[in-house]
Structure formats: structure tokens, C-alpha cells
Coordinates of C-alpha atoms and ligand atoms in Angstrom, one line a residue:
M1 CA 0.0 0.0 0.0
V2 CA 1.4 3.4 -0.8
M3 CA 1.9 5.3 2.4
T4 CA 0.4 8.8 2.0
R5 CA 1.9 11.8 3.6
R6 CA -0.6 11.6 6.3
V7 CA -1.5 8.3 7.8
A8 CA -5.2 8.5 8.8
I9 CA -5.6 9.5 12.5
G10 CA -7.5 6.3 13.2
L11 CA -11.1 7.6 13.4
P12 CA -13.3 5.7 10.8
V13 CA -14.1 8.9 9.0
L14 CA -10.3 9.6 8.7
L15 CA -9.5 6.2 7.2
L16 CA -11.3 7.5 4.1
A17 CA -8.7 10.1 3.6
D18 CA -5.9 7.5 3.7
S19 CA -7.7 4.9 1.6
L20 CA -8.2 7.6 -1.0
G21 CA -4.6 8.5 -0.7
G22 CA -5.5 12.1 0.1
A23 CA -3.7 14.5 2.3
E24 CA -5.1 15.2 5.7
T25 CA -8.1 17.7 5.6
A26 CA -8.2 20.9 7.4
D27 CA -10.9 19.4 9.8
Q28 CA -8.7 16.3 10.4
R29 CA -5.6 18.6 11.1
N30 CA -7.6 20.8 13.5
A31 CA -8.8 17.7 15.3
R32 CA -5.2 16.4 15.7
M33 CA -3.8 19.8 16.7
R34 CA -6.5 20.6 19.1
W35 CA -4.9 19.4 22.4
W36 CA -1.6 21.0 21.5
R37 CA -3.3 24.4 20.7
E38 CA -5.3 24.3 24.0
A39 CA -2.3 23.3 26.0
R40 CA -0.5 26.6 25.4
F41 CA 2.4 25.8 27.9
G42 CA 5.0 23.0 28.0
M43 CA 8.2 22.2 29.8
F44 CA 11.4 21.7 27.7
V45 CA 14.2 19.6 29.2
H46 CA 17.8 19.7 28.0
W47 CA 19.7 16.9 29.8
G48 CA 22.6 14.7 28.7
L49 CA 26.3 14.1 28.9
Y50 CA 26.9 17.8 28.7
S51 CA 25.0 18.4 32.0
G52 CA 27.7 16.7 34.0
L53 CA 30.4 19.0 32.4
A54 CA 28.1 22.0 33.5
G55 CA 29.9 24.5 31.3
T56 CA 33.4 23.6 32.7
W57 CA 36.3 22.0 30.7
E58 CA 39.7 21.1 32.1
G59 CA 38.7 22.9 35.3
K60 CA 38.0 26.3 33.7
P61 CA 34.6 27.9 32.7
V62 CA 34.0 27.6 29.0
G63 CA 31.8 30.8 29.4
D64 CA 28.9 32.2 31.4
R65 CA 26.5 32.8 28.4
G66 CA 25.2 30.7 25.6
G67 CA 24.3 27.0 25.1
M68 CA 26.5 24.7 27.2
E69 CA 24.8 21.8 25.6
W70 CA 27.1 22.7 22.8
I71 CA 30.3 22.4 25.0
Q72 CA 31.8 19.6 22.9
D73 CA 31.7 22.0 19.9
R74 CA 32.9 24.9 21.9
V75 CA 36.0 23.1 23.1
K76 CA 36.5 21.2 19.7
A77 CA 36.7 17.9 21.5
D78 CA 36.3 14.7 19.5
T79 CA 33.8 12.2 20.9
E80 CA 36.4 10.0 22.5
T81 CA 37.8 12.9 24.6
Y82 CA 34.4 14.3 25.3
A83 CA 32.9 11.0 26.4
K84 CA 35.9 10.2 28.6
R85 CA 35.4 13.5 30.6
A86 CA 31.7 13.5 30.6
I87 CA 30.5 10.0 31.1
P88 CA 31.9 9.6 34.7
L89 CA 30.2 12.8 35.7
F90 CA 26.7 11.8 34.3
Q91 CA 25.0 10.2 37.3
P92 CA 21.2 10.3 37.2
K93 CA 19.8 9.8 40.6
P94 CA 16.8 7.5 41.3
G95 CA 13.5 9.3 40.9
F96 CA 14.8 12.2 39.0
A97 CA 12.1 11.9 36.3
R98 CA 9.3 12.0 38.8
E99 CA 10.7 15.2 40.1
W100 CA 10.6 16.8 36.6
A101 CA 7.1 15.5 36.0
R102 CA 5.8 16.9 39.3
L103 CA 7.5 20.2 38.6
A104 CA 5.9 20.5 35.2
K105 CA 2.5 19.7 36.6
E106 CA 2.9 22.1 39.4
A107 CA 3.9 24.9 37.0
G108 CA 0.7 24.3 34.8
C109 CA 2.5 22.7 31.9
R110 CA 0.5 20.3 29.8
Y111 CA 3.4 18.6 28.0
V112 CA 7.0 17.8 28.5
V113 CA 9.6 17.7 25.7
V114 CA 12.9 16.0 26.5
T115 CA 16.1 15.6 24.5
S116 CA 16.2 12.0 23.6
K117 CA 19.5 12.8 21.7
H118 CA 21.2 16.2 21.3
H119 CA 23.9 17.1 18.8
D120 CA 26.6 15.1 20.7
G121 CA 24.8 12.0 19.7
F122 CA 24.4 10.5 23.1
A123 CA 21.1 8.7 23.3
L124 CA 19.1 8.7 26.6
H125 CA 17.2 5.5 25.7
D126 CA 18.5 2.0 25.7
S127 CA 19.4 1.8 22.0
K128 CA 20.1 -1.5 20.3
V129 CA 21.8 0.3 17.4
S130 CA 24.4 2.3 19.4
D131 CA 26.9 1.9 22.2
F132 CA 26.7 5.6 22.9
D133 CA 23.6 5.5 24.9
A134 CA 22.2 5.2 28.5
G135 CA 21.6 1.4 28.2
S136 CA 25.3 0.8 27.2
V137 CA 26.8 3.3 29.5
L138 CA 24.4 3.2 32.6
G139 CA 22.5 0.0 32.1
R140 CA 19.4 2.3 32.3
D141 CA 16.7 3.3 29.8
L142 CA 16.3 7.0 31.0
I143 CA 13.7 7.7 28.3
R144 CA 11.5 4.9 29.8
E145 CA 11.9 6.5 33.2
I146 CA 10.9 9.9 31.9
V147 CA 8.0 8.7 29.8
D148 CA 6.6 6.8 32.7
A149 CA 6.9 9.7 35.1
V150 CA 5.4 12.3 32.7
R151 CA 2.5 10.0 31.9
A152 CA 1.8 9.3 35.7
E153 CA 1.2 13.1 36.0
G154 CA -1.3 13.0 33.1
L155 CA 0.9 15.1 30.9
R156 CA 1.8 14.7 27.2
I157 CA 5.3 13.6 26.2
G158 CA 7.5 14.7 23.4
F159 CA 11.0 13.9 22.2
Y160 CA 13.4 16.5 21.0
H161 CA 15.7 14.6 18.6
S162 CA 18.7 16.1 17.0
V163 CA 19.4 15.0 13.4
I164 CA 22.9 16.6 13.8
D165 CA 25.1 13.9 15.4
W166 CA 28.7 14.7 16.3
H167 CA 29.5 11.2 17.3
H168 CA 28.5 9.0 14.4
D169 CA 31.5 7.9 12.2
Q170 CA 29.4 8.1 8.9
Y171 CA 27.9 11.5 9.5
E172 CA 29.3 13.7 6.7
Y173 CA 29.8 17.0 8.5
A174 CA 31.6 18.5 5.4
R175 CA 28.3 18.5 3.5
S176 CA 27.2 21.7 5.3
K177 CA 29.0 24.9 5.8
Q178 CA 26.2 26.1 8.1
L179 CA 25.7 23.1 10.5
P180 CA 28.2 22.9 13.4
H181 CA 30.5 20.1 14.1
P182 CA 33.6 19.9 16.5
L183 CA 35.8 18.6 13.8
K184 CA 34.6 21.0 11.1
G185 CA 37.2 21.9 8.7
R186 CA 39.3 18.9 9.4
P187 CA 39.4 15.7 7.2
Y188 CA 37.3 12.8 8.4
P189 CA 39.5 11.0 11.0
N190 CA 38.2 7.7 9.8
G191 CA 38.5 8.2 6.0
A192 CA 35.6 8.5 3.6
R193 CA 32.2 8.5 5.1
D194 CA 28.8 7.3 3.8
H195 CA 26.0 9.7 5.1
A196 CA 23.4 7.3 3.8
K197 CA 24.6 4.9 6.6
Y198 CA 24.2 7.6 9.1
V199 CA 20.7 8.4 8.0
E200 CA 19.9 4.6 8.2
Y201 CA 21.1 4.8 11.8
L202 CA 19.1 8.0 12.5
H203 CA 15.9 6.2 11.2
A204 CA 16.6 3.2 13.2
Q205 CA 17.0 5.1 16.5
V206 CA 13.9 7.2 15.8
N207 CA 12.1 3.9 15.1
E208 CA 13.2 2.7 18.6
L209 CA 11.8 5.8 20.2
V210 CA 8.4 5.6 18.4
S211 CA 8.1 1.8 18.9
G212 CA 8.9 1.0 22.5
Y213 CA 7.5 3.8 24.7
G214 CA 3.8 3.8 24.1
P215 CA 2.0 6.9 22.6
V216 CA 4.3 9.7 21.7
D217 CA 2.6 13.1 21.4
I218 CA 5.3 15.4 19.9
L219 CA 8.4 14.9 17.8
W220 CA 10.6 18.0 18.1
W221 CA 13.2 17.7 15.4
D222 CA 16.4 19.8 15.4
Y223 CA 17.8 21.3 13.1
S224 CA 18.7 21.8 9.5
A225 CA 20.5 24.4 7.4
Q226 CA 19.7 26.0 4.1
D227 CA 22.6 24.1 2.5
F228 CA 21.7 20.8 3.9
Q229 CA 18.2 19.9 4.9
G230 CA 15.1 17.8 4.3
Q231 CA 14.9 14.7 2.2
E232 CA 18.5 15.1 0.9
A233 CA 20.0 15.4 4.4
W234 CA 17.8 13.1 6.5
R235 CA 15.2 11.5 4.2
A236 CA 13.0 13.8 6.0
F237 CA 9.7 12.8 4.5
D238 CA 10.4 9.0 4.9
L239 CA 11.3 9.8 8.6
M240 CA 8.0 11.7 9.2
D241 CA 6.0 9.0 7.4
R242 CA 7.7 6.4 9.6
V243 CA 6.8 8.4 12.8
R244 CA 3.3 8.9 11.7
A245 CA 2.8 5.3 10.8
K246 CA 3.3 4.4 14.4
H247 CA 1.6 7.6 15.9
P248 CA -0.9 9.1 13.4
A249 CA -1.9 11.8 15.8
I250 CA 1.6 13.0 16.6
V251 CA 2.5 16.6 16.4
M252 CA 5.9 17.5 14.8
N253 CA 7.8 20.8 14.3
N254 CA 9.3 22.1 11.1
R255 CA 13.0 21.8 11.8
L256 CA 13.8 18.8 9.5
F257 CA 13.7 21.6 6.8
R258 CA 15.1 25.0 6.3
I259 CA 13.2 26.5 3.3
P260 CA 10.7 29.3 3.0
E261 CA 7.7 26.9 2.6
A262 CA 8.6 25.5 6.0
G263 CA 8.6 28.9 7.6
F264 CA 12.3 29.7 7.4
T265 CA 13.7 33.0 6.0
G266 CA 17.3 32.0 6.6
M267 CA 19.7 30.7 9.4
G268 CA 19.4 32.2 12.9
T269 CA 16.9 31.6 15.7
D270 CA 14.8 34.4 14.6
A271 CA 14.8 33.7 10.8
V272 CA 11.2 32.5 10.8
S273 CA 8.0 33.6 9.0
A274 CA 4.3 32.9 9.3
R275 CA 4.4 30.5 6.3
L276 CA 4.1 26.7 6.7
D277 CA 2.9 24.0 4.3
P278 CA 1.8 21.2 6.7
K279 CA 3.8 18.7 4.7
Y280 CA 7.0 20.2 6.3
G281 CA 5.6 20.0 9.9
D282 CA 2.9 21.3 12.2
F283 CA 4.3 24.3 13.8
I284 CA 7.0 27.0 13.5
T285 CA 9.6 27.3 16.3
P286 CA 10.8 30.9 17.1
E287 CA 13.6 30.4 19.5
Q288 CA 14.5 32.6 22.4
H289 CA 12.1 35.4 21.2
I290 CA 8.4 36.2 20.8
P291 CA 7.4 37.3 17.3
A292 CA 6.1 40.9 17.7
T293 CA 2.8 40.3 16.2
G294 CA 2.7 36.6 16.7
M295 CA 2.4 34.3 13.6
P296 CA -1.1 34.7 12.4
G297 CA -2.5 31.7 10.4
V298 CA 0.1 29.1 11.5
D299 CA 0.7 27.2 14.7
W300 CA 3.8 28.4 16.5
E301 CA 5.7 27.9 19.7
T302 CA 8.4 30.0 21.2
C303 CA 11.0 27.9 23.0
M304 CA 13.1 29.7 25.6
T305 CA 15.7 29.3 28.3
M306 CA 15.3 30.6 31.9
N307 CA 18.9 31.9 31.8
T308 CA 21.0 31.8 28.6
T309 CA 21.8 28.0 28.3
W310 CA 19.6 25.1 27.3
G311 CA 22.0 22.5 29.0
Y312 CA 23.1 23.1 32.7
S313 CA 25.9 25.5 33.3
E314 CA 27.3 26.3 36.8
H315 CA 28.4 29.6 35.6
D316 CA 25.2 31.0 34.1
H317 CA 23.4 33.0 36.6
A318 CA 21.5 35.3 34.1
W319 CA 18.1 34.1 35.3
K320 CA 15.0 35.7 33.9
S321 CA 12.6 37.1 36.7
D322 CA 9.3 35.5 37.5
E323 CA 7.6 38.6 36.1
T324 CA 9.4 38.2 32.7
L325 CA 8.5 34.5 32.5
I326 CA 4.8 35.0 33.4
R327 CA 4.4 37.9 31.1
N328 CA 6.1 36.0 28.3
L329 CA 3.5 33.2 28.7
I330 CA 0.8 35.7 28.7
D331 CA 2.3 37.7 25.7
I332 CA 2.7 34.5 23.7
A333 CA -0.9 33.2 24.5
S334 CA -2.2 36.7 23.5
K335 CA -0.8 36.2 20.2
G336 CA -2.0 32.6 19.8
G337 CA 1.2 30.7 20.5
N338 CA 2.6 28.1 22.8
Y339 CA 5.4 28.6 25.2
L340 CA 7.9 25.9 25.7
L341 CA 10.0 26.8 28.7
N342 CA 13.3 25.1 29.3
I343 CA 15.0 23.5 32.5
G344 CA 18.5 22.3 32.2
P345 CA 18.8 19.7 35.0
K346 CA 22.3 19.0 36.6
S347 CA 24.1 15.6 36.0
D348 CA 22.1 13.8 38.7
G349 CA 18.8 15.0 37.2
S350 CA 18.0 17.6 39.8
A351 CA 16.7 20.9 38.4
P352 CA 18.6 24.0 39.4
A353 CA 16.9 25.7 42.5
E354 CA 16.3 28.8 40.4
S355 CA 14.3 26.8 37.9
V356 CA 12.3 25.2 40.5
K357 CA 11.4 28.5 42.1
A358 CA 10.4 30.1 38.7
M359 CA 8.3 27.1 37.8
Q360 CA 6.5 27.2 41.1
A361 CA 5.9 30.9 40.8
I362 CA 4.3 30.4 37.3
G363 CA 2.2 27.6 38.8
A364 CA 1.0 29.8 41.5
W365 CA -0.2 32.3 38.9
M366 CA -1.6 29.6 36.7
K367 CA -3.6 28.1 39.5
V368 CA -5.6 31.4 39.7
N369 CA -5.6 32.5 36.1
G370 CA -5.0 29.4 34.0
E371 CA -8.5 29.6 32.4
A372 CA -7.2 32.8 30.8
V373 CA -4.4 30.9 29.0
Y374 CA -5.5 27.4 28.3
A375 CA -7.7 26.8 25.2
T376 CA -7.7 30.6 24.4
A377 CA -7.0 32.3 21.1
A378 CA -5.2 35.5 20.3
G379 CA -7.0 38.6 21.6
P380 CA -8.7 41.0 19.1
F381 CA -6.7 44.1 19.9
E382 CA -3.5 45.1 18.1
K383 CA -2.0 46.8 21.1
L384 CA -3.1 47.5 24.7
D385 CA -1.1 50.1 26.7
W386 CA -1.7 48.3 30.0
G387 CA -1.2 44.6 29.1
R388 CA -2.5 41.8 26.9
C389 CA -5.7 40.1 26.0
T390 CA -6.7 36.5 25.2
Q391 CA -10.2 35.3 24.2
K392 CA -12.5 32.3 24.0
Q393 CA -15.7 31.7 22.1
L394 CA -18.5 30.6 24.4
R395 CA -21.7 28.7 23.5
N396 CA -24.6 30.4 21.7
G397 CA -22.4 33.1 20.1
K398 CA -21.3 34.6 23.3
S399 CA -17.6 35.4 23.9
R400 CA -15.2 36.0 26.7
L401 CA -12.2 38.4 26.8
Y402 CA -9.4 38.0 29.4
L403 CA -7.7 41.2 30.2
H404 CA -4.3 40.6 31.6
V405 CA -3.4 43.8 33.3
F406 CA 0.4 44.4 33.7
D407 CA 0.1 48.2 34.6
W408 CA -2.8 48.7 37.0
P409 CA -4.5 52.1 36.3
K410 CA -3.5 54.5 39.0
D411 CA -7.0 56.2 38.9
G412 CA -8.7 52.8 39.3
R413 CA -10.4 52.9 35.9
L414 CA -9.4 50.4 33.1
V415 CA -10.1 51.7 29.6
V416 CA -10.7 49.1 26.8
P417 CA -11.1 50.1 23.2
L418 CA -14.2 47.9 22.9
A419 CA -16.9 49.3 20.6
N420 CA -19.7 46.9 21.6
G421 CA -19.3 47.1 25.3
A422 CA -22.8 48.0 26.3
G423 CA -24.1 45.2 28.6
V424 CA -20.7 43.6 29.0
R425 CA -20.1 41.9 32.4
A426 CA -16.7 42.2 34.1
R427 CA -15.2 40.1 37.0
L428 CA -11.9 39.8 38.6
M429 CA -10.5 36.3 38.1
A430 CA -8.7 36.1 41.4
S431 CA -11.8 36.8 43.5
G432 CA -14.7 36.5 41.1
K433 CA -15.9 40.0 42.2
S434 CA -18.1 41.7 39.7
L435 CA -16.7 45.1 38.4
P436 CA -18.9 48.1 37.4
V437 CA -18.5 48.9 33.6
Q438 CA -19.4 52.2 31.8
A439 CA -19.7 52.0 28.1
T440 CA -19.3 55.1 26.0
A441 CA -18.7 55.6 22.3
G442 CA -15.8 53.2 21.2
Q443 CA -14.7 52.2 24.7
I444 CA -15.6 50.8 28.0
S445 CA -14.3 51.9 31.4
I446 CA -14.1 49.3 34.2
A447 CA -13.9 50.4 37.8
V448 CA -11.1 48.1 39.0
G449 CA -10.1 50.0 42.2
V450 CA -6.6 51.2 42.8
Q451 CA -5.0 48.0 44.2
A452 CA -3.8 45.4 41.8
P453 CA -4.5 41.8 43.0
D454 CA -1.3 40.6 41.4
R455 CA 1.8 42.7 40.9
I456 CA 2.9 40.7 37.8
A457 CA -0.5 40.3 36.0
S458 CA -4.1 40.6 37.2
V459 CA -6.9 39.1 35.0
I460 CA -10.3 40.5 34.4
A461 CA -12.9 38.4 32.5
L462 CA -15.3 40.2 30.3
D463 CA -18.4 38.4 29.0
L464 CA -20.0 39.7 25.8
D465 CA -23.2 38.4 24.1
G466 CA -21.5 38.3 20.8
P467 CA -18.1 38.6 19.2
P468 CA -16.0 41.6 20.3
S469 CA -15.9 44.7 18.1
V470 CA -12.7 46.6 18.4
A471 CA -12.9 50.4 18.2
R472 CA -10.9 51.9 15.4
Ligands
LIG501 C1 19.0 24.4 18.7 C2 20.1 23.7 19.4 O1 21.3 24.0 18.8 C3 20.2 24.2 20.8 O2 21.2 23.6 21.6 C4 18.8 24.0 21.5 O3 18.7 22.6 21.6 C5 17.8 24.7 20.7 C6 16.3 24.4 21.4 O4 17.7 24.3 19.4 O5 19.3 25.8 18.6 C7 19.5 26.4 17.4 C8 18.9 26.0 16.2 C9 19.2 26.6 15.0 C10 20.1 27.8 15.0 C11 20.6 28.2 16.2 C12 20.3 27.5 17.3 N1 20.3 28.3 13.8 O6 19.7 28.0 12.8 O7 21.1 29.4 13.8

């Protein structure tokens, strides 16, 4: 049978699409993406051999900014040297995964994406096609431990999987000028390489990850270059088909490719555009920044570190404040995107104290205001001086706006540029208290009092009898 680009999602009506060899319909895609869109908030985890090195090499800090998960490339070490230093330091404690899962749950995350393999090529699962993996080195299947813990908290699980692989002796790193490699510029130490053999290995390891761990909800690929990407570099379409054959409802990002049709305008973490043909993936991945106007018309997720490194570094103390992290979450949701916020656990799996504190602060805010983030859509206003807005459609044509107030009005009156505000009902999310509303031409004024309930962001719910009409 010819495998279509989209394997039917398994509902009878969807099998028709597959049997007709058709692509997934918009309704089918919306049904598959629904949980992800409603989730809005996930926890990213970067953890591997680099975590034990912690940004230190030969007793000296490699730096105090930037990704220390790249330490092997930053010190230009070959895999043998890197492994010899890093493996003895990588000592996952029992129960590390349960701590992660509980932290994600407490923070209000709905999914967890963990690095099954980063660029160094070390696999966290017990791989039968590699000896550079947790099974061979530790006698443990760390992915199994993580998947079980995440599911036990009722969260969705995703794998970040790097197609770049600095350890594999058939990976032809000279094929790209843009992709990094610790040996770049030097001849292959083992003579001629056959990249097709590496791609076979890549597919075999991905097949292990989508075959042995139950339902996988997200495949977070990373990353391609303009000069080496897609089917040529990774047999990308075959890889996506292989994954979808096992998990028809899985959600995948766009990073197997680096072309305009896949949402890329060049290299660099902000070289993204709101253009995505679903055959290249399901969502766009702005990294370390929030697109100023969101990415209308496509699914997107901003991934971000809490300091400046994805993998743990004992030298990076540039932690973002709770205010910044919570307002990022709100800003992203107000533009219709997801927030994938990273923790970089230490070599034993414990999360840095600063990360725990930040995730707990976010969780405390979400406990009160989560309704204003989960399952919301981008707000209708282009710009609000005092904060952000998310919205929901309610039954029988009614709608609800969530006003996230960052700067509380000193005069106690919050002005909203709503043209059809007559009869609107306002209440404070924190207390449920109703608030008086005056509607005049082209705006409403809500008597909110002079004391903000939350110094970071206070939410007011506005119920309308129809869709909002924004004053021009
Ligand atoms: C990639 C990884 O290199 C990084 O370590 C981390 O895992 C992040 C989430 O994903 O970051 C990138 C990807 C692409 C570019 C730069 C950093 N690029 O195209 O310049």
C-alpha cells in the first residue's frame, strides 16, 4: 500500500482520507492539533552528557553565556575525549524523572519535551543500534523512566531529537558549511564516510523511540541548514512517514527543513516567517524570542531558556525574573502561540533551584488564572497600553475576553477600546468579584479599584453577548 503523507488518524471517517490516498483535511488537522493548541504551555528539558560538564572544561569555565549543551563543539573535542570526561560525571539519581514531571505539573505545563538525543549523539534511551547510549553506559533506559513519570502526572510527552550527530562515524559533517561540528574543517578522521549509513542509523534510532514507549505526542526535530536539509540530508519525508505510521496523531515541528515553505527565511533563531505548508511540519519554532505580532494563520511555539543556556551550566546566573517568564507566557498566548520553557537539570537530574522557584511561581499564577491561558485564542486588539488580551468563544455566540493587566491604572479605571461594550459583564478572576462597567462611544471603562490583586499580571474576565468589536 502506498503510504500517504498523512496516515489516517484512526477515526473511521479519517481512514477514508488514507484509503483515497488524500492528504489530511483541514478538519482532520484541526482535530489532531486541538490538544496542542489548547495546551499553550510546555516544559522543555535539555539533559545529557553535557549536563555533567556543566559548562566547565579542564577545570575552567567555557563561558557564562550561551548554550553549554554545545560544550563539545565549543572546546572542539572529538567524541572519545568528550565521552571520557563527561560519562563519569553523568550520574542520574533514582526518581529524577518524577521530580521533573511533578514540577511540570505544578507549573501548569500540559506537555514535556525531553532531549532524547542532542547534537553530541548520546542517546538517553536503551538503544540497540548504538553503544553511545544510556543503556550501554549506565544500564538504564532513561527515556523509559521519563516517559513513565510524565504520563503518571497526566501530561503529554514529546522527544526533542537532533538529526545533527557529532559522534557518528558516517555523519558527513563536510556536507554543510552552516551546521556545526567539533571537527569541522578537518578531514574525516576515519576516512571517507557514507552519510546514507548515518541516515539509516538515524531512522533506526527514531524507530526505537516511536516503537517502544507507548503513545508519543510530539516529535521536536532539530535542526537543518539552508545548505543541507530535508529529504537530501535526513530522508525527512520518509522519517516523518515512519513516525506517523506508528503515531498518526503525533504533532511535529518544522526543523527537518530550512526552506521558506517550511517557515524559514534564513539561518538564525529568529529567521522564521508565518508560512508553513503542513507537509513540512505542524508548527513553527521561534527560538529565544516572541514574534512581535505573533504568527497569524500558522501554529507556532516560542522555545526559551530561563537563563541563557539550554543545558546546565554552573556559570550562568542570568536568570529571567518570574515577572518576565509569566508575562512571556501571557504575551505568547495573547498572540495565539505556545510557550515551551526550558529547564536544564544537573548531572544527577536535579533541576537548578532557580528553575524550580520560577516554575513554582508560574504555577501559582496559573492556579488562579490558567483559564485565561488554556484553550484561548489570540486577543482581538492590536495593542493595549496596560497589558494583553486572550479570548474564548463561548456557547450560543457569546464570547469572553481575558484582560491581563500588567500596569494597573492609578485612577482605578481600566479603559478598553471595545466598541460593543454595552451590557458587558466584568469580573476579577482572582476573587470572582463583579466590577462596574461604563460603556461610552468606542470604549468601556471598568472600575477596578486602585489595588492590583497581582503585581505581575491581574486578569479581568469580560463576558459579551456576541463577538468583540474593536474600536478603530
Ligand atoms: C537548537 C540547538 O542547537 C540548541 O542547542 C537547543 O537545543 C535549541 C532548542 O535548538 O538551537 C539552534 C537551532 C538553530 C540555530 C541556532 C540554534 N540556527 O539556525 O542558527
